[in-house]
Each structure stands twice: as structure tokens, then as C-alpha cells.
């Protein structure tokens, strides 16, 4: 049985892309993740995450979807909310990987509703779908996906900082470094890596 874990990183930041990752392993290999002491990426140091991401990529099939800030803004402008954006990306990963069983860290407050909607999108009744809150803390395969997603997002953030020669911390609206950076920007000339549809930016523009 092939098991897929799916999680995201970068749902809330005002800066940078949203990353959705999937990690797939045969059921009997899940124990390898347990031996590696894979856990929710937020509970790991960046160094440990990077180390584990390399190990996970070596032993699994993995899938990464990157949705950049302009794409998020464009979709939201047409009335597609963040949950819908994530749902489609998750369904695409499931369709691509064709697991027997997919476990998803639910982005919907109602996981059962989320399961139904994913099933509708993938149109394959043979794939078992399970969506749960905090799945990244309960299932090693989802923890592995959370590590891949977060490591990828951190890489993307570092790339932006180097390319634009700026420092803005994590990119989350409540980060003091992010706040400081945003306060230096001209609201009519915001760089491409900023999510202009975020409330944080709307407030700056009023």
C-alpha cells in the first residue's frame, strides 16, 4: 500500500510563495521515518529540517507545488479563496502521485467536508482520503511532507532576500522584521514577492 502525506507551508505570510508538498512511501517504509524521528516541521530547528529533508527525499517519492505571490493575488481577485487554492494544489498532487491512501493536514475547519471536496476533485474512488487537523503531529508521513514544504519555503525566502538584497525576517505579518521592512516600502510600487491582497497591505494603502 502506497501512503501519501500532504501539508503546506506559507499559508499566512504576506511575503513569498505558498508551498504544498506531498511525500509518498510504501506502508512498510513508514517505520524509517519514525527511526529518523521525523516530526512536525515547526518543532524542528532549520538545520535539523534541512538534514531531514535530504533524508526524506532520498527514500521517498516527493512532490512540491509552488504558488507565488502574484498568482495568489490574481486568484483571490477572481473570488477564489486560499482554501480553494490549496485544495486544487493538493488534489493535483494526489492525481499525480496516485497513492492508495492519502493523509492531509486539513486547511478547512471541517475536515470531513474537506475530504469530500478533495474526492470530488480527484475523481478516483479507489484512493482513500483522510483529512485531519494537526495531521503533521500525528502521522510521520504528513510530518515528512511538512518538513519538505517548510524547507522549500525557507529556500525560496532566502532566494528573495539575496536577489533583492533585503532583510524581512520570516515574512509573517506579526514578525517585527517583516513589519519594519513593509514600513519602508512605497505602497504604489510593491515588489512582486509581496501578497498585495493581504489585509496587512490593504491597511498600508488606506
PDB file of C-alpha atoms in Angstrom:
ATOM      1  CA  UNK A   1       0.000   0.000   0.000  1.00  0.00           C
ATOM      2  CA  UNK A   2       1.367   3.411  -1.036  1.00  0.00           C
ATOM      3  CA  UNK A   3       0.715   6.144   1.527  1.00  0.00           C
ATOM      4  CA  UNK A   4       0.896   9.846   0.710  1.00  0.00           C
ATOM      5  CA  UNK A   5       1.172  12.638   3.271  1.00  0.00           C
ATOM      6  CA  UNK A   6       0.328  16.217   2.247  1.00  0.00           C
ATOM      7  CA  UNK A   7       0.994  19.504   4.046  1.00  0.00           C
ATOM      8  CA  UNK A   8       1.663  23.162   3.281  1.00  0.00           C
ATOM      9  CA  UNK A   9       3.988  25.932   4.385  1.00  0.00           C
ATOM     10  CA  UNK A  10       3.459  29.647   3.969  1.00  0.00           C
ATOM     11  CA  UNK A  11      -0.298  29.941   4.185  1.00  0.00           C
ATOM     12  CA  UNK A  12      -0.330  33.096   6.332  1.00  0.00           C
ATOM     13  CA  UNK A  13       2.725  35.182   5.334  1.00  0.00           C
ATOM     14  CA  UNK A  14       2.413  38.461   3.483  1.00  0.00           C
ATOM     15  CA  UNK A  15       5.719  37.731   1.698  1.00  0.00           C
ATOM     16  CA  UNK A  16       6.729  34.862  -0.561  1.00  0.00           C
ATOM     17  CA  UNK A  17       5.117  31.756  -2.020  1.00  0.00           C
ATOM     18  CA  UNK A  18       2.753  29.159  -0.632  1.00  0.00           C
ATOM     19  CA  UNK A  19       4.278  25.680  -0.826  1.00  0.00           C
ATOM     20  CA  UNK A  20       2.286  22.432  -0.887  1.00  0.00           C
ATOM     21  CA  UNK A  21       4.286  19.213  -0.533  1.00  0.00           C
ATOM     22  CA  UNK A  22       3.458  15.539  -0.777  1.00  0.00           C
ATOM     23  CA  UNK A  23       5.618  12.628   0.398  1.00  0.00           C
ATOM     24  CA  UNK A  24       4.800   9.055  -0.622  1.00  0.00           C
ATOM     25  CA  UNK A  25       6.161   5.784   0.754  1.00  0.00           C
ATOM     26  CA  UNK A  26       5.085   2.140   0.839  1.00  0.00           C
ATOM     27  CA  UNK A  27       3.365   1.411   4.173  1.00  0.00           C
ATOM     28  CA  UNK A  28       6.236  -0.834   5.342  1.00  0.00           C
ATOM     29  CA  UNK A  29       8.748   2.009   4.954  1.00  0.00           C
ATOM     30  CA  UNK A  30       6.906   4.428   7.289  1.00  0.00           C
ATOM     31  CA  UNK A  31       8.976   2.978  10.151  1.00  0.00           C
ATOM     32  CA  UNK A  32      12.060   4.522   8.520  1.00  0.00           C
ATOM     33  CA  UNK A  33      10.531   7.956   9.130  1.00  0.00           C
ATOM     34  CA  UNK A  34       9.892   7.042  12.764  1.00  0.00           C
ATOM     35  CA  UNK A  35      13.533   5.974  13.137  1.00  0.00           C
ATOM     36  CA  UNK A  36      14.623   9.315  11.670  1.00  0.00           C
ATOM     37  CA  UNK A  37      12.466  10.964  14.374  1.00  0.00           C
ATOM     38  CA  UNK A  38      10.536  12.930  11.804  1.00  0.00           C
ATOM     39  CA  UNK A  39       8.104  15.343  13.478  1.00  0.00           C
ATOM     40  CA  UNK A  40       6.075  18.466  12.755  1.00  0.00           C
ATOM     41  CA  UNK A  41       8.462  20.863  10.987  1.00  0.00           C
ATOM     42  CA  UNK A  42       7.591  23.721  13.359  1.00  0.00           C
ATOM     43  CA  UNK A  43       9.145  21.726  16.211  1.00  0.00           C
ATOM     44  CA  UNK A  44      12.494  21.376  14.451  1.00  0.00           C
ATOM     45  CA  UNK A  45      15.425  23.750  14.024  1.00  0.00           C
ATOM     46  CA  UNK A  46      16.140  24.912  10.441  1.00  0.00           C
ATOM     47  CA  UNK A  47      19.359  22.841  10.484  1.00  0.00           C
ATOM     48  CA  UNK A  48      17.521  19.670  11.549  1.00  0.00           C
ATOM     49  CA  UNK A  49      14.784  20.334   8.957  1.00  0.00           C
ATOM     50  CA  UNK A  50      17.336  20.638   6.157  1.00  0.00           C
ATOM     51  CA  UNK A  51      19.061  17.423   7.265  1.00  0.00           C
ATOM     52  CA  UNK A  52      15.759  15.510   7.443  1.00  0.00           C
ATOM     53  CA  UNK A  53      14.501  16.943   4.119  1.00  0.00           C
ATOM     54  CA  UNK A  54      17.564  15.444   2.355  1.00  0.00           C
ATOM     55  CA  UNK A  55      16.971  12.056   4.006  1.00  0.00           C
ATOM     56  CA  UNK A  56      13.243  12.093   3.184  1.00  0.00           C
ATOM     57  CA  UNK A  57      13.896  12.980  -0.475  1.00  0.00           C
ATOM     58  CA  UNK A  58      16.331  10.051  -0.775  1.00  0.00           C
ATOM     59  CA  UNK A  59      13.878   7.412   0.448  1.00  0.00           C
ATOM     60  CA  UNK A  60      10.537   8.673  -0.886  1.00  0.00           C
ATOM     61  CA  UNK A  61       8.701   9.969  -3.911  1.00  0.00           C
ATOM     62  CA  UNK A  62       8.033  13.629  -3.209  1.00  0.00           C
ATOM     63  CA  UNK A  63       6.035  16.370  -4.911  1.00  0.00           C
ATOM     64  CA  UNK A  64       6.325  20.139  -4.484  1.00  0.00           C
ATOM     65  CA  UNK A  65       3.873  22.772  -5.729  1.00  0.00           C
ATOM     66  CA  UNK A  66       4.900  26.411  -5.525  1.00  0.00           C
ATOM     67  CA  UNK A  67       2.257  29.132  -5.753  1.00  0.00           C
ATOM     68  CA  UNK A  68       3.875  32.574  -5.892  1.00  0.00           C
ATOM     69  CA  UNK A  69       2.511  35.852  -4.526  1.00  0.00           C
ATOM     70  CA  UNK A  70       1.238  37.282  -7.880  1.00  0.00           C
ATOM     71  CA  UNK A  71      -0.645  34.022  -8.600  1.00  0.00           C
ATOM     72  CA  UNK A  72      -2.253  34.072  -5.129  1.00  0.00           C
ATOM     73  CA  UNK A  73      -3.306  37.716  -5.659  1.00  0.00           C
ATOM     74  CA  UNK A  74      -4.672  37.009  -9.152  1.00  0.00           C
ATOM     75  CA  UNK A  75      -6.752  34.031  -7.973  1.00  0.00           C
ATOM     76  CA  UNK A  76      -8.082  35.888  -4.949  1.00  0.00           C
ATOM     77  CA  UNK A  77      -9.099  38.795  -7.198  1.00  0.00           C
ATOM     78  CA  UNK A  78     -11.377  36.376  -9.084  1.00  0.00           C
ATOM     79  CA  UNK A  79     -13.044  35.272  -5.840  1.00  0.00           C
ATOM     80  CA  UNK A  80     -11.002  32.100  -5.259  1.00  0.00           C
ATOM     81  CA  UNK A  81     -10.024  31.964  -1.590  1.00  0.00           C
ATOM     82  CA  UNK A  82      -6.895  30.439  -0.064  1.00  0.00           C
ATOM     83  CA  UNK A  83      -8.674  27.204   0.909  1.00  0.00           C
ATOM     84  CA  UNK A  84      -9.754  26.706  -2.720  1.00  0.00           C
ATOM     85  CA  UNK A  85      -6.226  27.441  -3.977  1.00  0.00           C
ATOM     86  CA  UNK A  86      -4.773  24.860  -1.582  1.00  0.00           C
ATOM     87  CA  UNK A  87      -7.497  22.322  -2.307  1.00  0.00           C
ATOM     88  CA  UNK A  88      -6.725  22.338  -6.034  1.00  0.00           C
ATOM     89  CA  UNK A  89      -2.960  22.061  -5.417  1.00  0.00           C
ATOM     90  CA  UNK A  90      -3.487  19.149  -3.000  1.00  0.00           C
ATOM     91  CA  UNK A  91      -5.834  17.363  -5.445  1.00  0.00           C
ATOM     92  CA  UNK A  92      -3.244  17.819  -8.231  1.00  0.00           C
ATOM     93  CA  UNK A  93      -0.537  16.201  -6.090  1.00  0.00           C
ATOM     94  CA  UNK A  94      -2.861  13.260  -5.297  1.00  0.00           C
ATOM     95  CA  UNK A  95      -3.736  12.850  -9.000  1.00  0.00           C
ATOM     96  CA  UNK A  96      -0.053  12.942  -9.943  1.00  0.00           C
ATOM     97  CA  UNK A  97       1.152  10.531  -7.244  1.00  0.00           C
ATOM     98  CA  UNK A  98      -1.768   8.050  -7.372  1.00  0.00           C
ATOM     99  CA  UNK A  99      -1.439   6.700  -3.801  1.00  0.00           C
ATOM    100  CA  UNK A 100      -3.682   4.058  -2.240  1.00  0.00           C
ATOM    101  CA  UNK A 101      -4.160   6.218   0.824  1.00  0.00           C
ATOM    102  CA  UNK A 102      -3.678   9.985   1.245  1.00  0.00           C
ATOM    103  CA  UNK A 103      -3.480  11.753   4.608  1.00  0.00           C
ATOM    104  CA  UNK A 104      -3.851  15.530   4.505  1.00  0.00           C
ATOM    105  CA  UNK A 105      -3.350  18.201   7.131  1.00  0.00           C
ATOM    106  CA  UNK A 106      -6.795  19.802   6.790  1.00  0.00           C
ATOM    107  CA  UNK A 107      -6.951  23.500   5.881  1.00  0.00           C
ATOM    108  CA  UNK A 108     -10.724  23.500   6.380  1.00  0.00           C
ATOM    109  CA  UNK A 109     -12.256  23.884   9.847  1.00  0.00           C
ATOM    110  CA  UNK A 110     -14.406  20.863   8.890  1.00  0.00           C
ATOM    111  CA  UNK A 111     -12.042  18.041   7.856  1.00  0.00           C
ATOM    112  CA  UNK A 112     -14.877  15.759   6.669  1.00  0.00           C
ATOM    113  CA  UNK A 113     -16.125  18.470   4.283  1.00  0.00           C
ATOM    114  CA  UNK A 114     -12.544  18.896   3.077  1.00  0.00           C
ATOM    115  CA  UNK A 115     -12.243  15.130   2.401  1.00  0.00           C
ATOM    116  CA  UNK A 116     -15.441  15.209   0.317  1.00  0.00           C
ATOM    117  CA  UNK A 117     -14.256  18.168  -1.733  1.00  0.00           C
ATOM    118  CA  UNK A 118     -10.872  16.564  -2.430  1.00  0.00           C
ATOM    119  CA  UNK A 119     -12.621  13.337  -3.505  1.00  0.00           C
ATOM    120  CA  UNK A 120     -14.739  15.347  -5.935  1.00  0.00           C
ATOM    121  CA  UNK A 121     -11.644  16.930  -7.449  1.00  0.00           C
ATOM    122  CA  UNK A 122      -9.577  13.753  -7.823  1.00  0.00           C
ATOM    123  CA  UNK A 123     -12.440  11.686  -9.329  1.00  0.00           C
ATOM    124  CA  UNK A 124     -10.876   8.394  -8.199  1.00  0.00           C
ATOM    125  CA  UNK A 125     -12.940   6.340  -5.792  1.00  0.00           C
ATOM    126  CA  UNK A 126     -10.111   3.869  -5.175  1.00  0.00           C
ATOM    127  CA  UNK A 127      -7.956   6.380  -3.294  1.00  0.00           C
ATOM    128  CA  UNK A 128      -8.743   6.584   0.411  1.00  0.00           C
ATOM    129  CA  UNK A 129      -8.672  10.194   1.628  1.00  0.00           C
ATOM    130  CA  UNK A 130      -8.215  11.172   5.255  1.00  0.00           C
ATOM    131  CA  UNK A 131      -8.076  14.832   6.336  1.00  0.00           C
ATOM    132  CA  UNK A 132      -7.330  15.811   9.927  1.00  0.00           C
ATOM    133  CA  UNK A 133      -6.297  18.849  11.904  1.00  0.00           C
ATOM    134  CA  UNK A 134      -2.726  18.601  13.208  1.00  0.00           C
ATOM    135  CA  UNK A 135      -2.086  15.579  10.963  1.00  0.00           C
ATOM    136  CA  UNK A 136       1.546  16.758  10.822  1.00  0.00           C
ATOM    137  CA  UNK A 137       1.890  15.950  14.535  1.00  0.00           C
ATOM    138  CA  UNK A 138       0.055  12.588  14.336  1.00  0.00           C
ATOM    139  CA  UNK A 139       1.337  10.885  11.192  1.00  0.00           C
ATOM    140  CA  UNK A 140       5.053  10.639  10.279  1.00  0.00           C
ATOM    141  CA  UNK A 141       4.234  10.715   6.556  1.00  0.00           C
ATOM    142  CA  UNK A 142       2.489  14.104   6.985  1.00  0.00           C
ATOM    143  CA  UNK A 143       5.338  15.333   9.228  1.00  0.00           C
ATOM    144  CA  UNK A 144       7.691  14.420   6.351  1.00  0.00           C
ATOM    145  CA  UNK A 145       5.561  16.484   3.928  1.00  0.00           C
ATOM    146  CA  UNK A 146       5.571  19.407   6.373  1.00  0.00           C
ATOM    147  CA  UNK A 147       9.394  19.244   6.543  1.00  0.00           C
ATOM    148  CA  UNK A 148       9.709  19.244   2.728  1.00  0.00           C
ATOM    149  CA  UNK A 149       7.234  22.139   2.412  1.00  0.00           C
ATOM    150  CA  UNK A 150       8.845  24.282   5.111  1.00  0.00           C
ATOM    151  CA  UNK A 151      12.406  23.650   3.874  1.00  0.00           C
ATOM    152  CA  UNK A 152      11.361  24.586   0.338  1.00  0.00           C
ATOM    153  CA  UNK A 153       9.650  27.758   1.543  1.00  0.00           C
ATOM    154  CA  UNK A 154      12.765  28.744   3.542  1.00  0.00           C
ATOM    155  CA  UNK A 155      14.883  28.250   0.398  1.00  0.00           C
ATOM    156  CA  UNK A 156      12.511  30.471  -1.588  1.00  0.00           C
ATOM    157  CA  UNK A 157      12.611  33.167   1.097  1.00  0.00           C
ATOM    158  CA  UNK A 158      16.433  33.145   1.161  1.00  0.00           C
ATOM    159  CA  UNK A 159      16.454  33.409  -2.640  1.00  0.00           C
ATOM    160  CA  UNK A 160      14.233  36.528  -2.492  1.00  0.00           C
ATOM    161  CA  UNK A 161      16.442  38.127   0.191  1.00  0.00           C
ATOM    162  CA  UNK A 162      19.605  37.523  -1.854  1.00  0.00           C
ATOM    163  CA  UNK A 163      18.109  38.648  -5.148  1.00  0.00           C
ATOM    164  CA  UNK A 164      16.642  41.883  -3.772  1.00  0.00           C
ATOM    165  CA  UNK A 165      19.330  42.392  -1.108  1.00  0.00           C
ATOM    166  CA  UNK A 166      16.719  42.887   1.608  1.00  0.00           C
ATOM    167  CA  UNK A 167      16.040  41.514   5.087  1.00  0.00           C
ATOM    168  CA  UNK A 168      12.453  40.970   6.177  1.00  0.00           C
ATOM    169  CA  UNK A 169      12.563  38.095   8.650  1.00  0.00           C
ATOM    170  CA  UNK A 170      10.026  35.323   8.145  1.00  0.00           C
ATOM    171  CA  UNK A 171       7.539  37.256   6.018  1.00  0.00           C
ATOM    172  CA  UNK A 172       4.705  36.749   8.532  1.00  0.00           C
ATOM    173  CA  UNK A 173       2.692  39.916   9.321  1.00  0.00           C
ATOM    174  CA  UNK A 174       3.401  39.752  13.085  1.00  0.00           C
ATOM    175  CA  UNK A 175       7.202  39.403  12.671  1.00  0.00           C
ATOM    176  CA  UNK A 176       8.857  42.697  13.816  1.00  0.00           C
ATOM    177  CA  UNK A 177      11.428  42.454  10.989  1.00  0.00           C
ATOM    178  CA  UNK A 178       8.652  41.970   8.420  1.00  0.00           C
ATOM    179  CA  UNK A 179       6.730  44.946   9.843  1.00  0.00           C
ATOM    180  CA  UNK A 180       9.861  47.092   9.722  1.00  0.00           C
ATOM    181  CA  UNK A 181      10.575  46.107   6.114  1.00  0.00           C
ATOM    182  CA  UNK A 182       6.988  46.755   4.976  1.00  0.00           C
ATOM    183  CA  UNK A 183       7.068  50.216   6.561  1.00  0.00           C
ATOM    184  CA  UNK A 184       9.953  51.173   4.216  1.00  0.00           C
ATOM    185  CA  UNK A 185       8.006  50.372   1.036  1.00  0.00           C
ATOM    186  CA  UNK A 186       6.081  52.700  -1.247  1.00  0.00           C
ATOM    187  CA  UNK A 187       2.571  51.268  -1.449  1.00  0.00           C
ATOM    188  CA  UNK A 188       2.220  52.075  -5.153  1.00  0.00           C
ATOM    189  CA  UNK A 189       5.453  50.236  -6.038  1.00  0.00           C
ATOM    190  CA  UNK A 190       5.309  46.995  -4.118  1.00  0.00           C
ATOM    191  CA  UNK A 191       7.713  44.241  -5.248  1.00  0.00           C
ATOM    192  CA  UNK A 192       6.399  41.053  -6.840  1.00  0.00           C
ATOM    193  CA  UNK A 193       7.090  38.857  -3.835  1.00  0.00           C
ATOM    194  CA  UNK A 194       4.537  40.736  -1.683  1.00  0.00           C
ATOM    195  CA  UNK A 195       0.973  39.384  -1.431  1.00  0.00           C
ATOM    196  CA  UNK A 196      -0.881  42.579  -2.279  1.00  0.00           C
ATOM    197  CA  UNK A 197      -4.288  41.073  -1.468  1.00  0.00           C
ATOM    198  CA  UNK A 198      -3.361  40.618   2.211  1.00  0.00           C
ATOM    199  CA  UNK A 199      -5.151  42.754   4.833  1.00  0.00           C
ATOM    200  CA  UNK A 200      -1.737  43.953   6.080  1.00  0.00           C
ATOM    201  CA  UNK A 201      -1.080  45.632   2.713  1.00  0.00           C
ATOM    202  CA  UNK A 202      -4.633  46.930   2.314  1.00  0.00           C
ATOM    203  CA  UNK A 203      -4.237  48.726   5.660  1.00  0.00           C
ATOM    204  CA  UNK A 204      -0.974  50.304   4.497  1.00  0.00           C
ATOM    205  CA  UNK A 205      -2.712  51.623   1.372  1.00  0.00           C
ATOM    206  CA  UNK A 206      -5.573  53.372   3.179  1.00  0.00           C
TER     207      UNK A 206
END
